[in-house]
């Protein structure tokens, strides 16, 4: 029992005894001494009660802070003990899962239906090992970053969201408060407009399949060899394709609609440059962001370009006297400029031209939402490689892409990197 509760109960008893003694018209000497003693104890208990409350409040705050982080910490520690080699052995030989792996798989199966063995997205994080070779999992970052820390989508500000099942919508304000001055002494201020929102849904309509072939030799290896090999293989394959469809998904043949491919459908502004690429073209896009109050300055804007465009800008001398190039000017004002050969289409046309993308986060809202549904469903195929004693695994992952506020993105097209023929 808390000390404050004990003291409070004692104070109630003292008040009751004092009330009985005070009701007597002629108390005896013993009763008078008892009243003095009870009064002194009551005043002392008041000080003790306040001290107990202060101490217990500190304990509650510390316990509350621990409870707020304990669940995530325990889950992270449990996820660090998930072993992909157990999944491979279970699919190959029917070996029973045990330990943390079995616990996580059971929870995932209870949350949704899977044909094979579910693998959590967080299990694909790249893990380091100590010199002795003993696995030493590192779990320090949130799931979004743990999955693909080098993802170009993450660098461009895309927010990856873990969804158990169903569809998720993001209401975005499209019309709201207005301001207006009172034109005359008796006139009204500007009339209000209805508060309106538009829903940006994420739906589990797009499933990606990744196939892995595990040889008999690989499956007989023990320790972290198979563990790290499977992680690297699945991580690289999924990261490349998920990055690509985030920006270049066609919206057909099972693919989600990518940001650049769906520029007009999402309502993203298109800036047609159609001339040799320079910092001035990017500066116009940055200015448009700041004019629309989407960005406070160039430092809050992310730029995604092709390696060929970087090569052209780095070779385009802006000032012969100082040797400054167009890339020097761009990188000075846009420190968050990233190159990719996966998220943007290769240069094409005559003259050869490419595309770039600018994004920014406004008010804590990411420019792009990427929904990852449930876990990765690993399904075994023991027949395709049966003659070689191997095992083929198909991993199914469901994903969708949507844009919350088109004003936070801008596509620059026609950035020429060569003269016309």
PDB file of C-alpha atoms in Angstrom, residues 63 93 148 281 333:
ATOM      1  CA  UNK A  63       7.114   4.184 -14.142  1.00  0.00           C
ATOM      2  CA  UNK A  93      12.324 -30.248 -43.791  1.00  0.00           C
ATOM      3  CA  UNK A 148      15.648  -0.200 -46.310  1.00  0.00           C
ATOM      4  CA  UNK A 281      15.791  25.322 -63.785  1.00  0.00           C
ATOM      5  CA  UNK A 333      21.646  25.468 -52.434  1.00  0.00           C
TER       6      UNK A 333
END
